Short mmCIF file of C-alpha atoms in Angstrom, two decimals:
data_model
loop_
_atom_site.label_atom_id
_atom_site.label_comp_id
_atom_site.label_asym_id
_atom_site.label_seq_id
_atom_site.Cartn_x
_atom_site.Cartn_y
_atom_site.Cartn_z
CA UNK A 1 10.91 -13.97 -12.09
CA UNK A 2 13.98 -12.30 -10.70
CA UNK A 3 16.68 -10.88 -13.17
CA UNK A 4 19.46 -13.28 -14.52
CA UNK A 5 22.81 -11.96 -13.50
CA UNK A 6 25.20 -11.14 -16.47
CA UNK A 7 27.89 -14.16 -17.39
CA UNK A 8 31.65 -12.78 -16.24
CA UNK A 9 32.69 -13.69 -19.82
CA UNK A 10 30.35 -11.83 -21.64
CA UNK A 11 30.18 -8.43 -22.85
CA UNK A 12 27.20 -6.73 -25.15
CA UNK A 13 29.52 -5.55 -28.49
CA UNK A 14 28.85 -1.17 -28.37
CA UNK A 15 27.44 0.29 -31.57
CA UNK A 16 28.79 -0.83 -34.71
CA UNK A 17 31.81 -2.81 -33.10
CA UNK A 18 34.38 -0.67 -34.38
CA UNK A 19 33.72 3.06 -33.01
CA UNK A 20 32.92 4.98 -30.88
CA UNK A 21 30.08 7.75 -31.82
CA UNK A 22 30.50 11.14 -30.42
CA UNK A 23 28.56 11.89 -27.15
CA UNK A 24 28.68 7.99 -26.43
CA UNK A 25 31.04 5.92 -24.44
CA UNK A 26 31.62 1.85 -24.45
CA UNK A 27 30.20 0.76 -20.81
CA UNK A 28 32.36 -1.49 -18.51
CA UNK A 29 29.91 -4.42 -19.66
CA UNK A 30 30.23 -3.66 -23.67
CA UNK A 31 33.01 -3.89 -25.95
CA UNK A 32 34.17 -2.91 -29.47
CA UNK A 33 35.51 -6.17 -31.64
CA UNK A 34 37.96 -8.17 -30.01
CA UNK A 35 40.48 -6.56 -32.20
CA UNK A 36 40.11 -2.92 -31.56
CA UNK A 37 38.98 -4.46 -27.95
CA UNK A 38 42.88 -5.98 -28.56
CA UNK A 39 44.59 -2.67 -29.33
CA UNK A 40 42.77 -1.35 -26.32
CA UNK A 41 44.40 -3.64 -24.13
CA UNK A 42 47.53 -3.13 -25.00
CA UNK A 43 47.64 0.71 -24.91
CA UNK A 44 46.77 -0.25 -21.31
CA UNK A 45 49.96 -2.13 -20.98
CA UNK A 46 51.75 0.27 -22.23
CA UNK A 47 50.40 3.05 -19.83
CA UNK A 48 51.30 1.04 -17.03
CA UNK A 49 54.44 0.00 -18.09
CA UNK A 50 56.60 2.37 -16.90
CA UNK A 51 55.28 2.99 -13.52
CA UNK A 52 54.93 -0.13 -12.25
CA UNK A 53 58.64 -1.54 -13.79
CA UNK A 54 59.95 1.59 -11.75
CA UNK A 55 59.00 0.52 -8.68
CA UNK A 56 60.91 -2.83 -8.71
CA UNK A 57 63.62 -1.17 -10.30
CA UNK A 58 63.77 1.03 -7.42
CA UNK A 59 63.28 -1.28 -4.76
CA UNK A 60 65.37 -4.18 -6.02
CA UNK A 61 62.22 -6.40 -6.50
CA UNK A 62 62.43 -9.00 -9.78
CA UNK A 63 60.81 -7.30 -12.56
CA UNK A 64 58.99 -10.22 -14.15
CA UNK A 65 57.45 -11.66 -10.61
CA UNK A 66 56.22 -8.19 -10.07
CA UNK A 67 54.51 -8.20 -13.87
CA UNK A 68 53.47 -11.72 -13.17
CA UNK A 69 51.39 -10.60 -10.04
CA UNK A 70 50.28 -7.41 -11.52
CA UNK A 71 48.54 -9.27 -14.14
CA UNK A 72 47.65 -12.03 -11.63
CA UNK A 73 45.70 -9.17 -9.48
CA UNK A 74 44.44 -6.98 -12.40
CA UNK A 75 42.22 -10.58 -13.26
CA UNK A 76 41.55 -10.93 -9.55
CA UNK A 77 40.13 -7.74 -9.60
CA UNK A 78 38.05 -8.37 -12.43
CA UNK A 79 36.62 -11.30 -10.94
CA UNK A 80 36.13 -10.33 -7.10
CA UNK A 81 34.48 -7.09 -8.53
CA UNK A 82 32.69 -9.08 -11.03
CA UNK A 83 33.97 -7.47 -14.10
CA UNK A 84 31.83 -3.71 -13.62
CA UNK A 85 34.95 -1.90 -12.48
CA UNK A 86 37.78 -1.36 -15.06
CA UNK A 87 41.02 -1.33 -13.27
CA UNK A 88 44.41 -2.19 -13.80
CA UNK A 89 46.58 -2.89 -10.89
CA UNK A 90 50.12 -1.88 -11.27
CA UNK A 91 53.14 -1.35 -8.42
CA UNK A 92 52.28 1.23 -6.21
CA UNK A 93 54.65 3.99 -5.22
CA UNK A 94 53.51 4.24 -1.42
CA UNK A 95 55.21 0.58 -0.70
CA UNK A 96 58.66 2.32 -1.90
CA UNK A 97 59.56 3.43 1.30
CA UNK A 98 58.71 0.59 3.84
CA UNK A 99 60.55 -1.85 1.00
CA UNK A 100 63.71 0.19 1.16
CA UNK A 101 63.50 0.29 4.65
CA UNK A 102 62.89 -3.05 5.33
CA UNK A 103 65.21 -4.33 2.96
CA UNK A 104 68.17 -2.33 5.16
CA UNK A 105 70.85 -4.12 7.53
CA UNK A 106 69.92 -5.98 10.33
CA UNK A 107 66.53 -7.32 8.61
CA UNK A 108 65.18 -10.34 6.48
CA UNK A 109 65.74 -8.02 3.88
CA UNK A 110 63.76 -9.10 1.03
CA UNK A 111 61.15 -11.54 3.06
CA UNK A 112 60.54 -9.27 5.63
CA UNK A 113 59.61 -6.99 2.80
CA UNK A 114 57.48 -9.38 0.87
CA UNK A 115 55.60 -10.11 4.39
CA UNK A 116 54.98 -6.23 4.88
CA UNK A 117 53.07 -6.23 1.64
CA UNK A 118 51.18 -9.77 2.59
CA UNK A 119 50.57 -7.63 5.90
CA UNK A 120 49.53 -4.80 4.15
CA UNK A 121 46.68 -6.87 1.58
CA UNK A 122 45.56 -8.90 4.25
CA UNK A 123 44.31 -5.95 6.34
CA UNK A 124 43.06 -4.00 2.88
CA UNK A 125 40.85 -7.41 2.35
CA UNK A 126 39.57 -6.59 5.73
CA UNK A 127 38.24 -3.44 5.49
CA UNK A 128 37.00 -3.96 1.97
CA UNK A 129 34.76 -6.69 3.59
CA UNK A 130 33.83 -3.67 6.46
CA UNK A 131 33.23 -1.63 3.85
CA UNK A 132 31.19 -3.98 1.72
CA UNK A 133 28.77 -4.43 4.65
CA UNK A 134 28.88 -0.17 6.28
CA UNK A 135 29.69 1.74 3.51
CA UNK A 136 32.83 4.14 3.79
CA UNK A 137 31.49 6.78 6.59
CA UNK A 138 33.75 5.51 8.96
CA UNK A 139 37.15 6.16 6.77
CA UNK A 140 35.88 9.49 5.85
CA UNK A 141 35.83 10.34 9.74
CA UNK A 142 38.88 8.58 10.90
CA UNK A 143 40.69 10.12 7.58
CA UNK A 144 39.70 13.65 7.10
CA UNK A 145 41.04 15.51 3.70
CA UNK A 146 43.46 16.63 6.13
CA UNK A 147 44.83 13.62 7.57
CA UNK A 148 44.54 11.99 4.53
CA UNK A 149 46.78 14.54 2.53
CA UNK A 150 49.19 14.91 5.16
CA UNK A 151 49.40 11.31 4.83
CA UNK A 152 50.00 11.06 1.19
CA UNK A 153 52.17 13.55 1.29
CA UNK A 154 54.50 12.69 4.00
CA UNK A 155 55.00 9.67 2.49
CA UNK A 156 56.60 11.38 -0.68
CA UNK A 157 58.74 13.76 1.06
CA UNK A 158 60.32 11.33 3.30
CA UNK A 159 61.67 9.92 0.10
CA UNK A 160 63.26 12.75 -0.64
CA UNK A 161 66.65 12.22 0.67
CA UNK A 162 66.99 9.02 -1.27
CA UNK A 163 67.63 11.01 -4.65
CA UNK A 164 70.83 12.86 -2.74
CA UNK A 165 73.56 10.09 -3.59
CA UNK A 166 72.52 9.57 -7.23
CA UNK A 167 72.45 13.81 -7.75
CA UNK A 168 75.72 13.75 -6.14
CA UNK A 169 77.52 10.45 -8.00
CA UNK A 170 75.36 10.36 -11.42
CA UNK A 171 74.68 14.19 -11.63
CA UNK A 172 74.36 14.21 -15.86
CA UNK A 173 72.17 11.53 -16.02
CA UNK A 174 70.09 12.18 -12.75
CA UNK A 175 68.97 15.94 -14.09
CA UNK A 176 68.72 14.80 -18.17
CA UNK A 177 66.20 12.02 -16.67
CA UNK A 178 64.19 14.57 -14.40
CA UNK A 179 64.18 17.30 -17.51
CA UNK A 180 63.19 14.33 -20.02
CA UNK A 181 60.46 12.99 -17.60
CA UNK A 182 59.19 17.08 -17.04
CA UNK A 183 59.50 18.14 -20.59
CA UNK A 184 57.60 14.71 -22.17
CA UNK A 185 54.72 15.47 -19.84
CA UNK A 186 53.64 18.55 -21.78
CA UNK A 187 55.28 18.21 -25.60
CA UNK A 188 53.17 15.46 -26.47
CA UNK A 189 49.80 14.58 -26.47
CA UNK A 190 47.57 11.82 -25.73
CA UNK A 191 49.08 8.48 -25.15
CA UNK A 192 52.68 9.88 -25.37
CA UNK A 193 52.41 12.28 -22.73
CA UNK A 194 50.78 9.47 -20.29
CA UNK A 195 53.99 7.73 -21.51
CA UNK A 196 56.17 10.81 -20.10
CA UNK A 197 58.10 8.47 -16.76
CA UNK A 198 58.47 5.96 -19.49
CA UNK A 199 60.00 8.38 -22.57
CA UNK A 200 62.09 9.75 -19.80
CA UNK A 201 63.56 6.59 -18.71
CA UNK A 202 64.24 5.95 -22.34
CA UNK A 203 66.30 9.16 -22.70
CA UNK A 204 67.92 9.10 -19.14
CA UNK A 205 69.05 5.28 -20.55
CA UNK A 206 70.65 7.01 -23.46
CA UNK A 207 72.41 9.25 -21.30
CA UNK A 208 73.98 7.36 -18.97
CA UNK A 209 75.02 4.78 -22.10
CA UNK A 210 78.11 6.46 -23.49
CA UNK A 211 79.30 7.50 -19.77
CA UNK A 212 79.56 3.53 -19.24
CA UNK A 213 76.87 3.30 -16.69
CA UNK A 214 75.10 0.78 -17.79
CA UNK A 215 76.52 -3.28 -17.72
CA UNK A 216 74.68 -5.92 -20.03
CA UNK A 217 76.25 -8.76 -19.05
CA UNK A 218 72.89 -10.08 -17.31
CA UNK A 219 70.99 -8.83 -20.44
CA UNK A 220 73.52 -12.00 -22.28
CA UNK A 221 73.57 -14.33 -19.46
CA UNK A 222 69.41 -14.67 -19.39
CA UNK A 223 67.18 -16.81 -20.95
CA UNK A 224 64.60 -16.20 -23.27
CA UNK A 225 62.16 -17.80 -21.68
CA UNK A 226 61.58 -18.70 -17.93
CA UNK A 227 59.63 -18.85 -14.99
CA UNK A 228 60.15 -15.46 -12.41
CA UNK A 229 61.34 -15.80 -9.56
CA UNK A 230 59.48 -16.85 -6.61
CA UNK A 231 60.25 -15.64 -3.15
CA UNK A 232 58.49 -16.68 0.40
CA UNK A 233 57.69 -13.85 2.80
CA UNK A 234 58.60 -13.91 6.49
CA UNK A 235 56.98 -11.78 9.47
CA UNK A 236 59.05 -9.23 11.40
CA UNK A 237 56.64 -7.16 13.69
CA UNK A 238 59.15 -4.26 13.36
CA UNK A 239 58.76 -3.99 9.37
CA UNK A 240 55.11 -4.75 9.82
CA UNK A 241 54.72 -1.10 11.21
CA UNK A 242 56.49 0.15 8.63
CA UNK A 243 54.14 -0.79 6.03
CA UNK A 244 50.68 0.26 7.73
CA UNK A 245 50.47 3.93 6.52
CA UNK A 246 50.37 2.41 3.29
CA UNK A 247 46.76 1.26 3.81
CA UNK A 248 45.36 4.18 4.30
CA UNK A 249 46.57 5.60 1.05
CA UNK A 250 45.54 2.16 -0.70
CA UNK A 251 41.89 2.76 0.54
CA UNK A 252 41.98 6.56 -0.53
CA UNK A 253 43.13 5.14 -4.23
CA UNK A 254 40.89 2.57 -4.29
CA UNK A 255 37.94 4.36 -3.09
CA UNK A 256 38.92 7.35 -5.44
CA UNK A 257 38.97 5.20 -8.36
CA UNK A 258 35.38 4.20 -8.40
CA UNK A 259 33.78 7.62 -7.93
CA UNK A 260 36.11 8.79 -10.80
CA UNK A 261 34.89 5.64 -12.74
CA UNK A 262 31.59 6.93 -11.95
CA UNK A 263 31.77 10.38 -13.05
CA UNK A 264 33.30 9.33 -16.02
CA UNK A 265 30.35 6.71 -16.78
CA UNK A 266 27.77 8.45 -15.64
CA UNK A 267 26.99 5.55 -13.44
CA UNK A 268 27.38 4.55 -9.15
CA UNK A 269 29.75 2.34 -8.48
CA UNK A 270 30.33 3.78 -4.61
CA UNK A 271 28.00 0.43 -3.61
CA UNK A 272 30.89 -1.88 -5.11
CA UNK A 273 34.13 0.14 -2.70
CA UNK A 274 34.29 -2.83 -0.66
CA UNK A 275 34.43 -5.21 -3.54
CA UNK A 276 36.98 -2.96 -4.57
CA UNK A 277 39.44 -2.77 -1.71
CA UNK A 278 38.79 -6.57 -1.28
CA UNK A 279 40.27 -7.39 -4.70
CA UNK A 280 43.42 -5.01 -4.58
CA UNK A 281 43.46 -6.67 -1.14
CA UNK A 282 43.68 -10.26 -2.45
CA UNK A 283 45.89 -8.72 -5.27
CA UNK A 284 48.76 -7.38 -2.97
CA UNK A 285 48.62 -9.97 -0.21
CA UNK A 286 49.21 -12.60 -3.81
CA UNK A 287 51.93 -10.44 -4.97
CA UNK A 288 53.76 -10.56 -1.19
CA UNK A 289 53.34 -14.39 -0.92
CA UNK A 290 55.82 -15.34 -3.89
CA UNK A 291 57.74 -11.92 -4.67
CA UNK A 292 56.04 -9.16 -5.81
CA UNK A 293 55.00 -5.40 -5.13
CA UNK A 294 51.72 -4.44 -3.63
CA UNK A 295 49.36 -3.34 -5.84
CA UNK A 296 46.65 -0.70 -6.25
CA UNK A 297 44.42 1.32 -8.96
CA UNK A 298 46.10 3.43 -11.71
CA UNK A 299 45.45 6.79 -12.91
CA UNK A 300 47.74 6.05 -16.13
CA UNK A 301 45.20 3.94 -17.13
CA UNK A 302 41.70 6.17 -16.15
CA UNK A 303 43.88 8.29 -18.61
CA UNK A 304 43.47 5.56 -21.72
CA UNK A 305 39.98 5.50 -20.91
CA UNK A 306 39.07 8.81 -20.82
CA UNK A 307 40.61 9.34 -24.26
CA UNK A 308 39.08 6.64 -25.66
CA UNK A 309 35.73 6.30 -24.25
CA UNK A 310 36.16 2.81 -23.84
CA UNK A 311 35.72 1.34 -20.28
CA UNK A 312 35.29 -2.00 -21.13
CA UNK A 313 36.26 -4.77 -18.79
CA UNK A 314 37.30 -7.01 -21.76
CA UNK A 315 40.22 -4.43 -22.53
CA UNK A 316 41.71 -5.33 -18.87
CA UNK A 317 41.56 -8.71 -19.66
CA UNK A 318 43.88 -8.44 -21.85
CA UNK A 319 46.02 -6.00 -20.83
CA UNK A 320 46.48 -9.04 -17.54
CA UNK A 321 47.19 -11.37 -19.82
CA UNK A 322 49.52 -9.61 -21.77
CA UNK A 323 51.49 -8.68 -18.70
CA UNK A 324 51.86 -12.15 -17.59
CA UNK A 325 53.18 -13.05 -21.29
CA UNK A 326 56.00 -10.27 -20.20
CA UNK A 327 56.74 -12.10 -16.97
CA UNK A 328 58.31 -15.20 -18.19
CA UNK A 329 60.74 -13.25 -20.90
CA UNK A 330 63.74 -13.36 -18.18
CA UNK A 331 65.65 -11.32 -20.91
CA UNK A 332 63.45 -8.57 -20.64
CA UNK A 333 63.44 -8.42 -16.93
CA UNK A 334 67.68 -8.39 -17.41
CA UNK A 335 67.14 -5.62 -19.42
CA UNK A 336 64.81 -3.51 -16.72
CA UNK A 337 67.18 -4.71 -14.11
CA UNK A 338 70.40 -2.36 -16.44
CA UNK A 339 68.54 0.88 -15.80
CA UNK A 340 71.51 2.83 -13.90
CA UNK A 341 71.03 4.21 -10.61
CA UNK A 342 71.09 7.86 -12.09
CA UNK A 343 68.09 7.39 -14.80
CA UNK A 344 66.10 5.94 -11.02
CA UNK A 345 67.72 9.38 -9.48
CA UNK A 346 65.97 11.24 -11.66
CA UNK A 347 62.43 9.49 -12.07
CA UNK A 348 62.45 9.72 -8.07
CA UNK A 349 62.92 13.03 -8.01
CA UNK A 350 59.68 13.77 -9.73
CA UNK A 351 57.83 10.49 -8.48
CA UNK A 352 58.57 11.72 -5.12
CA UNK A 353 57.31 15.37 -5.85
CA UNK A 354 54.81 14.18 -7.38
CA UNK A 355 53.07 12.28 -4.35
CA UNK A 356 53.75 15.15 -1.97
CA UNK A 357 51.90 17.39 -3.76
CA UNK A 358 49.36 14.92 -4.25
CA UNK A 359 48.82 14.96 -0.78
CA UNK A 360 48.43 18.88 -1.09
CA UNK A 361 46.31 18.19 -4.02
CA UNK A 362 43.65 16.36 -1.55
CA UNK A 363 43.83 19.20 0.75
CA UNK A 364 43.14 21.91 -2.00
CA UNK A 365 40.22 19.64 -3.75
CA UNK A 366 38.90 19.32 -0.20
CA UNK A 367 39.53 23.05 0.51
CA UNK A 368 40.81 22.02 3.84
CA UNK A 369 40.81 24.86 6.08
CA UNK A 370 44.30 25.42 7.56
CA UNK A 371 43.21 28.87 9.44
CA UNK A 372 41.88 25.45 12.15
CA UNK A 373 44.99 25.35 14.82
CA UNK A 374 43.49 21.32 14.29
CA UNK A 375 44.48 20.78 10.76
CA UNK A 376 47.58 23.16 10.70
CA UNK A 377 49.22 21.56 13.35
CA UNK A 378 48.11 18.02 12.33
CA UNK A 379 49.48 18.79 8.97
CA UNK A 380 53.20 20.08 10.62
CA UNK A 381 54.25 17.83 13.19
CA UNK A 382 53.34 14.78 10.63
CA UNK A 383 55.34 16.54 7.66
CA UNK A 384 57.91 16.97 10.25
CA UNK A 385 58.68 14.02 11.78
CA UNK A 386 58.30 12.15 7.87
CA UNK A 387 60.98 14.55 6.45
CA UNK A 388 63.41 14.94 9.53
CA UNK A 389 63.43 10.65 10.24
CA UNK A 390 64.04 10.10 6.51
CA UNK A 391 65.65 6.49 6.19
CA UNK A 392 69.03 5.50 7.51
CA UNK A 393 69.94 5.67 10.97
CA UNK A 394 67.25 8.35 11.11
CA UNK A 395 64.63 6.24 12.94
CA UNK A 396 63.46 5.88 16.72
CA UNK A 397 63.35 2.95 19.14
CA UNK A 398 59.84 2.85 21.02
CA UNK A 399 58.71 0.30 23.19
CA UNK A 400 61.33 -2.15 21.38
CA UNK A 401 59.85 -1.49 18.09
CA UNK A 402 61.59 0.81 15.26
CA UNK A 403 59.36 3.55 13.94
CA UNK A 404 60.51 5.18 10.85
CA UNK A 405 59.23 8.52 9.50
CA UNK A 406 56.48 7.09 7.56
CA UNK A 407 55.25 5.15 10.04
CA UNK A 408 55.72 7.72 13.27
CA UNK A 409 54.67 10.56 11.18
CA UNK A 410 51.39 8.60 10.42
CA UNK A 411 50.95 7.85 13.91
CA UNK A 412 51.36 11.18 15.04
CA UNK A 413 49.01 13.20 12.11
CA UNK A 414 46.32 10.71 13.43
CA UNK A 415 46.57 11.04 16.98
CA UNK A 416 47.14 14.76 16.96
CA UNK A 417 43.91 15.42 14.64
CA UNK A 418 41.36 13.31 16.66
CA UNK A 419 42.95 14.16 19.98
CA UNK A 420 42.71 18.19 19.36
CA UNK A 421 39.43 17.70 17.86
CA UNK A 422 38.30 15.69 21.04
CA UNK A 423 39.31 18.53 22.84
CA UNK A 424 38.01 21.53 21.03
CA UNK A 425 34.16 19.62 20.85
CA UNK A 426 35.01 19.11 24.81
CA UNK A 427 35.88 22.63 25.11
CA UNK A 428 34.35 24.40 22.19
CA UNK A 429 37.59 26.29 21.88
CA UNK A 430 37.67 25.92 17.40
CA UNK A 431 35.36 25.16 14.70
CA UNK A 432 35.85 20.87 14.80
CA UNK A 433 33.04 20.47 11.56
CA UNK A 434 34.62 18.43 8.55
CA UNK A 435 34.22 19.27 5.17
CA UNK A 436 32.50 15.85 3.47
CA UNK A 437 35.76 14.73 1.72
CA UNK A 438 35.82 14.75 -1.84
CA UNK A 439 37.90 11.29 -2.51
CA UNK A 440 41.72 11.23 -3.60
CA UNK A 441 42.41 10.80 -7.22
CA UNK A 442 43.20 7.47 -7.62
CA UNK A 443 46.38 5.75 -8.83
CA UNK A 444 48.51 8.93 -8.25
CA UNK A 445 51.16 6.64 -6.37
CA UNK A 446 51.16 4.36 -8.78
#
């Protein structure tokens, strides 16, 4: 008789319920007692926490609608992947910059954004069900460790200039946030030190405080209790563009998170990549249809696990559920919504640091070879154009449609790359073989 699938809802209990033996880790389908399972979950919200508030608080999105839909998609996840991955899906950093610039003047603003990230999940649920039926050979050969780190990094550097007005205007409180943020990272261990962009926001907060940055008169004026708020999304072909680079570090994330799941379990999970990019696909394209930031796979949270040798599913249940709780306290969202633009200056100068070396990070891992005129000069005119068209006025007009840097310099690293290496296998001018690419870490934009 063939095997009886396992329930959704049900989970074996690990050991004695209560620990964790050494040399022994609680599998994605076990779980401790629902209380320590409990305390799990929420050390999940907490990990997340301060990433994926920052990203709303950066791009002007409502805090509790972007909790709501994080905790929304984490569940979705669960269920499209049928509860063997553990994931949380938080805000991810690489929609930062196609937000900001679609929410500029002369736009929708905050619909066209929203559509941008329906855009964006729509198109991740398609290749997640291309995926699901051809495996992932085809990404790894139309995004090489070197495209893909160019990529990722260009993406983070073109942020860059952002952080000059809130150095310039909020100088104290810009730096003390950036130290705070640096300096958490290493003083403390464990949890705390996954905690570092949230301990730094803290003390950046406390900063800017008795300068008279901060205003609370929202914090008074909102309720308790109440429902987000809900936003439709609207469909500008222009802003559309903007958000497409996105989806190829979504799929690097993604894809990234399940090996790493899989190293750390011992276990296979590449057979379930499609399942995976199909729920962060439903996820994000959820979150853009009523007001919320794309989502995607976070490292802060492979972080809980890996201290805790617990990988339980159960644990992301409740860390969903919890966040949704958060989502209708509209006083807590007020008080998200006070962090002054100088404590943001600061967390976005390492943020943005942080995923442009990521993007080296894939090349190193990958020991990308730039001696290859192919992946130099892929690498250099996409870093280029990303850092010199940097938001603003600093865009181009072609064919009737406006190309930021993201968006051009993504163009341009993946036409160069495939175009030279056309030529040089036509030719046989350069070594065109491809290191087998050893997968992004996942979660590193948010």
């Amino acid at each position: 008789m063939p095997k009886k699938s396992k329930p959704v809802f049900s989970w074996t209990v690990h050991g004695d319920g209560r620990t964790v033996s050494p040399n022994t880790a609680v599998a994605p389908d076990e779980r401790l007692h629902w209380p320590q399972t409990i305390g799990i979950g929420v050390q999940h919200v907490m990990a997340m926490f301060g990433a994926t508030v920052l990203v709303p608080a950066l791009t002007g999105f409502p805090v509790t609608t972007t909790l709501l839909f994080s905790g929304l998609g984490t569940i979705i996840f669960l269920l499209v992947t049928g509860n063997r991955i553990p994931s949380y899906l938080g805000s991810s950093f690489a929609f930062i910059a196609p937000v900001s610039a679609a929410m500029g003047p002369g736009r929708d603003n905050f619909g066209a954004a929203l559509g941008g990230v329906f855009v964006t999940g729509f198109v991740l649920f398609l290749v997640g069900v291309i995926v699901n039926r051809t495996g992932t050979g085809w990404i790894h050969a139309l995004m090489p460790p070197a495209v893909m780190g160019t990529i990722v990094a260009l993406i983070g550097l073109n942020l860059a200039g952002s952080t000059v007005p809130k150095m310039k205007e909020y100088t104290l409180t810009t730096f003390s946030t950036m130290a705070a943020v640096v300096i958490c990272s290493v003083l403390f261990r464990g949890m705390l030190g996954r905690l570092s962009i949230l301990l730094g926001i803290v003390i950046g907060y406390l900063v800017a405080l008795p300068q008279g940055e901060i205003d609370f008169t929202p914090v008074k004026e909102a309720a308790w209790v109440g429902l987000p708020a809900f936003h439709t999304p609207t469909f500008d072909l222009h802003v559309i563009l903007l958000f497409l680079p996105v989806l190829f570090v979504l799929i690097a994330e993604n894809v990234g998170h399940v090996r790493t799941v899989g190293v750390m379990t011992g276990k296979s999970y590449d057979h379930l990549n499609g399942k995976t990019l199909m729920g962060d696909g439903i996820a994000t394209m959820l979150a853009g249809s009523a007001g919320g930031s794309g989502t995607t796979t976070y490292a802060e949270n492979i972080g809980v696990m890996a201290s805790s040798r617990v990988y339980s599913t159960a644990a992301y249940w409740i860390a969903g559920f919890v966040a949704i709780v958060l989502s209708f306290m509209p006083k807590f969202g007020a008080v998200i919504a006070t962090i002054p633009p100088g404590v943001l200056g600061g967390a976005g100068i390492v943020l943005y640091g942080m995923i442009g070396i990521m993007g080296a990070r894939i090349w190193v891992q990958n020991q990308v070879d730039f001696g290859n005129p192919i992946n130099l000069m892929t690498a250099g005119a996409g870093l280029i154009i990303a850092i010199a068209l940097n938001g603003g006025d600093n865009v181009l007009m072609i064919a009737g449609l406006t190309l930021d840097g993201i968006a051009l310099g993504t163009i341009a690293t993946l036409l160069i790359y495939h175009v030279m290496r056309g030529i040089a296998l036509w030719r046989k001018t350069v070594p065109t073989h491809v290191d087998e690419p050893q997968g992004a870490q996942p979660g590193k934009l948010g």
